[in-house]
Amino acid sequence: MLYPGARQLFPLVIGIPLVFGVMMIIPIGGADMPTVISLLNSYAGLSAAAMGFVLDSKLLIIAGALDGSSGFILSVIMSKAMNRSFTNVLFGAFGQVQTSAIAAHEARTVRSATPEEAATILAAAASVVIVPGYGMAVAQAQHKVRELYDTLTRRGVDVKFGIHPVAGRMPGHMNVLLAEADIPYDRLLDMDAINPDFPQTDVALIIGANDVTNPAARTDTSSPIYGMPILDVDKARTVMVIKRSMSPGFAGIDNPLYYLDKTLMLFGDAKGFVGEIVKGLAGGGHS
């Protein structure tokens, strides 16, 4: 039974949280959506804890408090991994598309390669670092990546994986996917451990990672991601990037890595392209 006036208050109960949610999310850029997801998860936990007080449920209070605190701590950790303050993530309007970056993107050209050409380059390499990103997760390509790892390892190629702290949607996202594909955990190296190896690496193979490999974070003081720690893939002897198109990543900015003379763009779905590379290595007569 509703008390008198409850029907009149219902629109306010719906409208106020809706306006609050929209106003909270608008200042946050696309590149920070993983942090936002974690923060919203924290809010959900705090809401559950508040409901626990209303219902006098100790279990709901404890569960909500744990969920809320863990989500907040994770959001802070992700902000630190991007070398930015938590308040900057929430109110910095990070991720706006820059018109100058679009103009530069239209004026420059890139070099592309076929799966057969990529297989030839990998077959001739002595060391390869694979950098997974959200594109690998979307394509569900982790098992094909495992096949590539096995094929190259059998050829005597030293294969490692470079994992950025915020690659994918959450910290540890790439580790979970690669562990699911049974890739040895000692082959998964975090950013600080793998970066010194890039200058001695023959091929850096990037699978769907964009902003975490953008050298503008080191060199362009006007870039929204300036100061964010990245994987130094541009220091490898050859860089190959598997990507569906030249569209920007979550930060909404262009990646100058794609226009380097040492970079080859491998356009296509990550799962299908990696599968074609594996076929080229296995049956293409490479040695």
Short mmCIF file of C-alpha atoms in Angstrom, two decimals:
data_model
loop_
_atom_site.label_atom_id
_atom_site.label_comp_id
_atom_site.label_asym_id
_atom_site.label_seq_id
_atom_site.Cartn_x
_atom_site.Cartn_y
_atom_site.Cartn_z
CA MET A 1 0.00 0.00 0.00
CA LEU A 2 1.52 3.34 -1.06
CA TYR A 3 1.35 6.24 1.33
CA PRO A 4 -0.38 9.47 0.14
CA GLY A 5 1.79 11.47 -2.27
CA ALA A 6 4.09 8.56 -3.14
CA ARG A 7 3.04 8.68 -6.78
CA GLN A 8 3.97 12.36 -7.00
CA LEU A 9 7.42 11.69 -5.52
CA PHE A 10 8.21 8.77 -7.83
CA PRO A 11 9.35 10.97 -10.77
CA LEU A 12 11.73 12.78 -8.42
CA VAL A 13 13.14 9.50 -7.13
CA ILE A 14 13.92 8.50 -10.72
CA GLY A 15 14.87 11.91 -12.10
CA ILE A 16 17.33 13.12 -9.45
CA PRO A 17 19.62 10.03 -9.62
CA LEU A 18 19.42 10.14 -13.43
CA VAL A 19 20.51 13.79 -13.59
CA PHE A 20 23.23 13.14 -11.01
CA GLY A 21 24.56 10.20 -13.01
CA VAL A 22 24.62 12.12 -16.30
CA MET A 23 26.29 15.18 -14.75
CA MET A 24 28.90 13.00 -13.07
CA ILE A 25 29.84 11.13 -16.26
CA ILE A 26 29.84 14.01 -18.78
CA PRO A 27 33.17 15.57 -17.62
CA ILE A 28 34.96 12.22 -17.91
CA GLY A 29 36.64 11.33 -21.19
CA GLY A 30 36.33 8.07 -23.09
CA ALA A 31 39.82 6.85 -22.17
CA ASP A 32 38.85 6.89 -18.51
CA MET A 33 35.78 4.69 -18.87
CA PRO A 34 37.52 1.72 -17.16
CA THR A 35 38.06 3.93 -14.13
CA VAL A 36 34.46 5.10 -14.29
CA ILE A 37 33.18 1.52 -14.41
CA SER A 38 35.20 0.73 -11.31
CA LEU A 39 33.91 3.86 -9.57
CA LEU A 40 30.30 3.07 -10.44
CA ASN A 41 30.83 -0.39 -9.01
CA SER A 42 32.01 1.30 -5.82
CA TYR A 43 28.86 3.43 -5.74
CA ALA A 44 26.72 0.32 -6.14
CA GLY A 45 28.43 -1.23 -3.14
CA LEU A 46 27.88 1.89 -1.04
CA SER A 47 24.21 1.88 -2.06
CA ALA A 48 23.93 -1.72 -0.95
CA ALA A 49 25.52 -0.83 2.38
CA ALA A 50 23.04 2.02 2.85
CA MET A 51 20.19 -0.33 2.06
CA GLY A 52 21.59 -2.69 4.67
CA PHE A 53 21.15 0.01 7.33
CA VAL A 54 17.59 0.62 6.19
CA LEU A 55 16.73 -3.09 6.30
CA ASP A 56 18.85 -3.73 9.40
CA SER A 57 20.82 -6.41 7.50
CA LYS A 58 24.38 -6.85 8.75
CA LEU A 59 25.22 -9.10 5.80
CA LEU A 60 24.16 -6.45 3.28
CA ILE A 61 26.10 -3.77 5.17
CA ILE A 62 29.30 -5.82 5.20
CA ALA A 63 29.01 -6.96 1.57
CA GLY A 64 28.20 -3.45 0.36
CA ALA A 65 31.07 -1.91 2.32
CA LEU A 66 33.54 -4.41 0.90
CA ASP A 67 32.27 -3.88 -2.65
CA GLY A 68 32.30 -0.10 -2.29
CA SER A 69 35.76 0.16 -0.76
CA SER A 70 37.36 -2.27 -3.21
CA GLY A 71 35.89 -0.41 -6.19
CA PHE A 72 37.17 2.92 -4.88
CA ILE A 73 40.66 1.54 -4.14
CA LEU A 74 40.80 0.01 -7.64
CA SER A 75 39.82 3.36 -9.20
CA VAL A 76 42.63 5.13 -7.34
CA ILE A 77 45.14 2.45 -8.40
CA MET A 78 44.11 2.82 -12.05
CA SER A 79 44.50 6.59 -11.85
CA LYS A 80 48.02 6.21 -10.46
CA ALA A 81 48.86 3.76 -13.27
CA MET A 82 47.99 6.54 -15.73
CA ASN A 83 50.15 9.00 -13.78
CA ARG A 84 47.16 11.19 -13.05
CA SER A 85 45.31 12.25 -9.95
CA PHE A 86 41.91 10.81 -9.14
CA THR A 87 40.30 14.25 -9.25
CA ASN A 88 41.80 14.88 -12.70
CA VAL A 89 40.16 11.71 -13.97
CA LEU A 90 36.77 12.75 -12.60
CA PHE A 91 36.80 16.41 -13.63
CA GLY A 92 39.54 16.77 -16.26
CA ALA A 93 37.39 16.20 -19.40
CA PHE A 94 40.12 13.82 -20.53
CA GLY A 95 39.69 12.19 -23.92
CA GLN A 96 38.36 14.95 -26.17
CA VAL A 97 39.21 14.50 -29.83
CA GLN A 98 41.78 17.03 -30.99
CA THR A 99 41.22 18.64 -34.39
CA SER A 100 44.97 18.99 -34.93
CA ALA A 101 45.40 15.27 -34.41
CA ILE A 102 42.67 14.56 -36.99
CA ALA A 103 44.31 16.83 -39.54
CA ALA A 104 47.68 15.14 -39.02
CA HIS A 105 46.01 11.77 -39.37
CA GLU A 106 44.56 12.75 -42.76
CA ALA A 107 47.87 14.08 -44.07
CA ARG A 108 50.09 11.10 -43.26
CA THR A 109 50.35 7.68 -44.78
CA VAL A 110 51.00 4.29 -43.24
CA ARG A 111 52.63 1.05 -44.38
CA SER A 112 50.51 -2.08 -44.28
CA ALA A 113 51.34 -5.78 -44.61
CA THR A 114 49.56 -9.05 -45.33
CA PRO A 115 49.47 -12.04 -42.96
CA GLU A 116 52.04 -13.80 -45.16
CA GLU A 117 54.43 -10.85 -44.94
CA ALA A 118 53.93 -10.65 -41.18
CA ALA A 119 54.63 -14.38 -40.88
CA THR A 120 57.87 -13.97 -42.84
CA ILE A 121 59.05 -11.17 -40.53
CA LEU A 122 58.19 -13.13 -37.39
CA ALA A 123 59.88 -16.27 -38.72
CA ALA A 124 63.12 -14.32 -39.17
CA ALA A 125 63.00 -12.77 -35.68
CA ALA A 126 65.00 -13.95 -32.70
CA SER A 127 62.91 -12.09 -30.11
CA VAL A 128 59.27 -11.02 -30.15
CA VAL A 129 57.23 -9.06 -27.60
CA ILE A 130 53.47 -9.36 -27.96
CA VAL A 131 51.45 -6.47 -26.52
CA PRO A 132 47.77 -7.37 -26.03
CA GLY A 133 45.00 -4.84 -25.62
CA TYR A 134 41.27 -4.41 -25.66
CA GLY A 135 41.12 -5.32 -29.37
CA MET A 136 42.35 -8.81 -28.51
CA ALA A 137 39.64 -9.13 -25.87
CA VAL A 138 36.88 -7.99 -28.23
CA ALA A 139 37.99 -10.44 -30.93
CA GLN A 140 38.44 -13.22 -28.34
CA ALA A 141 41.79 -13.88 -29.95
CA GLN A 142 43.67 -15.13 -26.87
CA HIS A 143 43.61 -18.78 -27.99
CA LYS A 144 44.95 -17.87 -31.44
CA VAL A 145 47.64 -15.85 -29.70
CA ARG A 146 48.52 -19.00 -27.76
CA GLU A 147 48.87 -20.86 -31.07
CA LEU A 148 51.15 -18.10 -32.34
CA TYR A 149 53.20 -18.30 -29.14
CA ASP A 150 53.56 -22.07 -29.46
CA THR A 151 54.51 -21.87 -33.15
CA LEU A 152 57.16 -19.21 -32.61
CA THR A 153 58.54 -20.93 -29.51
CA ARG A 154 58.99 -24.17 -31.43
CA ARG A 155 61.06 -22.22 -33.92
CA GLY A 156 63.36 -21.04 -31.15
CA VAL A 157 61.99 -17.50 -31.01
CA ASP A 158 62.07 -15.85 -27.57
CA VAL A 159 58.46 -14.70 -27.08
CA LYS A 160 57.35 -12.47 -24.22
CA PHE A 161 54.20 -10.50 -23.45
CA GLY A 162 54.21 -6.86 -22.41
CA ILE A 163 51.27 -6.06 -20.12
CA HIS A 164 50.26 -2.47 -19.36
CA PRO A 165 48.53 -1.92 -15.98
CA VAL A 166 45.39 -0.45 -17.57
CA ALA A 167 45.29 -2.40 -20.84
CA GLY A 168 41.75 -3.60 -21.53
CA ARG A 169 38.93 -2.63 -19.20
CA MET A 170 40.39 -3.39 -15.78
CA PRO A 171 43.81 -4.03 -14.23
CA GLY A 172 44.68 -7.67 -14.84
CA HIS A 173 42.27 -7.99 -17.78
CA MET A 174 45.00 -9.14 -20.17
CA ASN A 175 46.57 -11.46 -17.59
CA VAL A 176 43.25 -13.22 -17.09
CA LEU A 177 42.65 -13.70 -20.82
CA LEU A 178 46.15 -14.99 -21.51
CA ALA A 179 46.03 -17.26 -18.46
CA GLU A 180 42.76 -18.63 -19.83
CA ALA A 181 44.69 -19.59 -22.97
CA ASP A 182 47.31 -21.38 -20.80
CA ILE A 183 50.18 -19.07 -21.72
CA PRO A 184 52.98 -19.53 -19.14
CA TYR A 185 52.69 -16.85 -16.49
CA ASP A 186 56.43 -16.19 -16.42
CA ARG A 187 56.10 -14.97 -20.03
CA LEU A 188 53.75 -12.18 -18.92
CA LEU A 189 55.84 -9.17 -17.92
CA ASP A 190 54.50 -5.91 -16.60
CA MET A 191 55.42 -2.54 -18.09
CA ASP A 192 58.43 -1.79 -15.88
CA ALA A 193 59.92 -5.24 -16.47
CA ILE A 194 59.47 -5.34 -20.26
CA ASN A 195 60.34 -1.77 -21.25
CA PRO A 196 64.15 -2.23 -20.96
CA ASP A 197 63.89 -5.17 -23.41
CA PHE A 198 62.33 -3.27 -26.31
CA PRO A 199 65.58 -1.81 -27.75
CA GLN A 200 66.90 -5.39 -28.15
CA THR A 201 63.59 -6.75 -29.48
CA ASP A 202 63.33 -7.69 -33.15
CA VAL A 203 59.53 -7.40 -33.41
CA ALA A 204 56.93 -5.79 -31.18
CA LEU A 205 53.53 -7.20 -32.15
CA ILE A 206 50.67 -5.06 -30.85
CA ILE A 207 47.23 -6.68 -30.81
CA GLY A 208 44.53 -4.11 -30.26
CA ALA A 209 46.41 -1.87 -27.82
CA ASN A 210 46.31 1.82 -28.70
CA ASP A 211 46.69 4.50 -26.03
CA VAL A 212 49.06 2.43 -23.87
CA THR A 213 51.56 2.34 -26.78
CA ASN A 214 51.21 5.97 -27.88
CA PRO A 215 54.63 7.71 -27.81
CA ALA A 216 52.87 11.08 -27.62
CA ALA A 217 52.61 10.39 -23.89
CA ARG A 218 56.39 10.91 -23.72
CA THR A 219 56.99 13.60 -26.32
CA ASP A 220 53.92 15.79 -26.85
CA THR A 221 53.28 18.13 -23.94
CA SER A 222 49.97 19.22 -25.49
CA SER A 223 48.64 15.66 -25.62
CA PRO A 224 45.89 14.72 -23.14
CA ILE A 225 47.86 11.58 -22.25
CA TYR A 226 51.20 13.37 -21.74
CA GLY A 227 52.95 11.91 -18.71
CA MET A 228 51.09 8.61 -18.74
CA PRO A 229 53.53 5.66 -18.54
CA ILE A 230 53.42 3.61 -21.75
CA LEU A 231 55.00 0.51 -23.24
CA ASP A 232 58.08 1.57 -25.23
CA VAL A 233 57.17 -0.44 -28.32
CA ASP A 234 58.52 2.28 -30.63
CA LYS A 235 62.04 1.34 -29.52
CA ALA A 236 61.79 -2.15 -31.03
CA ARG A 237 63.49 -2.79 -34.38
CA THR A 238 60.17 -3.54 -36.11
CA VAL A 239 56.65 -2.77 -34.93
CA MET A 240 53.55 -4.55 -36.23
CA VAL A 241 50.08 -3.44 -35.20
CA ILE A 242 46.96 -5.56 -35.66
CA LYS A 243 44.03 -3.16 -35.83
CA ARG A 244 40.68 -3.05 -37.59
CA SER A 245 41.15 0.53 -38.82
CA MET A 246 43.01 3.76 -38.17
CA SER A 247 40.35 4.96 -35.74
CA PRO A 248 41.69 6.40 -32.45
CA GLY A 249 41.53 4.59 -29.13
CA PHE A 250 39.53 5.53 -26.04
CA ALA A 251 41.54 8.71 -25.57
CA GLY A 252 40.22 9.93 -28.93
CA ILE A 253 43.66 10.97 -30.21
CA ASP A 254 45.87 9.81 -33.05
CA ASN A 255 48.86 7.53 -32.45
CA PRO A 256 52.10 8.71 -34.15
CA LEU A 257 53.48 5.18 -33.72
CA TYR A 258 51.45 4.10 -36.74
CA TYR A 259 53.32 6.47 -39.08
CA LEU A 260 56.87 5.45 -38.21
CA ASP A 261 58.99 3.90 -40.98
CA LYS A 262 59.52 0.81 -38.80
CA THR A 263 55.78 0.26 -38.26
CA LEU A 264 53.59 -2.08 -40.32
CA MET A 265 49.82 -1.93 -39.93
CA LEU A 266 48.04 -5.28 -40.11
CA PHE A 267 44.42 -4.36 -40.79
CA GLY A 268 41.79 -6.89 -39.80
CA ASP A 269 40.09 -8.77 -37.00
CA ALA A 270 42.68 -9.85 -34.43
CA LYS A 271 41.49 -13.45 -34.21
CA GLY A 272 41.39 -13.98 -37.95
CA PHE A 273 44.65 -12.16 -38.66
CA VAL A 274 46.62 -14.02 -35.99
CA GLY A 275 45.17 -17.27 -37.31
CA GLU A 276 46.41 -16.42 -40.81
CA ILE A 277 49.87 -15.64 -39.45
CA VAL A 278 49.95 -19.01 -37.70
CA LYS A 279 49.00 -20.72 -40.96
CA GLY A 280 51.73 -18.82 -42.77
CA LEU A 281 54.32 -19.88 -40.20
CA ALA A 282 53.17 -23.50 -40.16
CA GLY A 283 52.65 -24.13 -43.86
CA GLY A 284 54.25 -21.31 -45.74
CA GLY A 285 57.68 -22.81 -45.98
CA HIS A 286 59.33 -20.29 -43.66
CA SER A 287 62.48 -21.37 -41.94
#
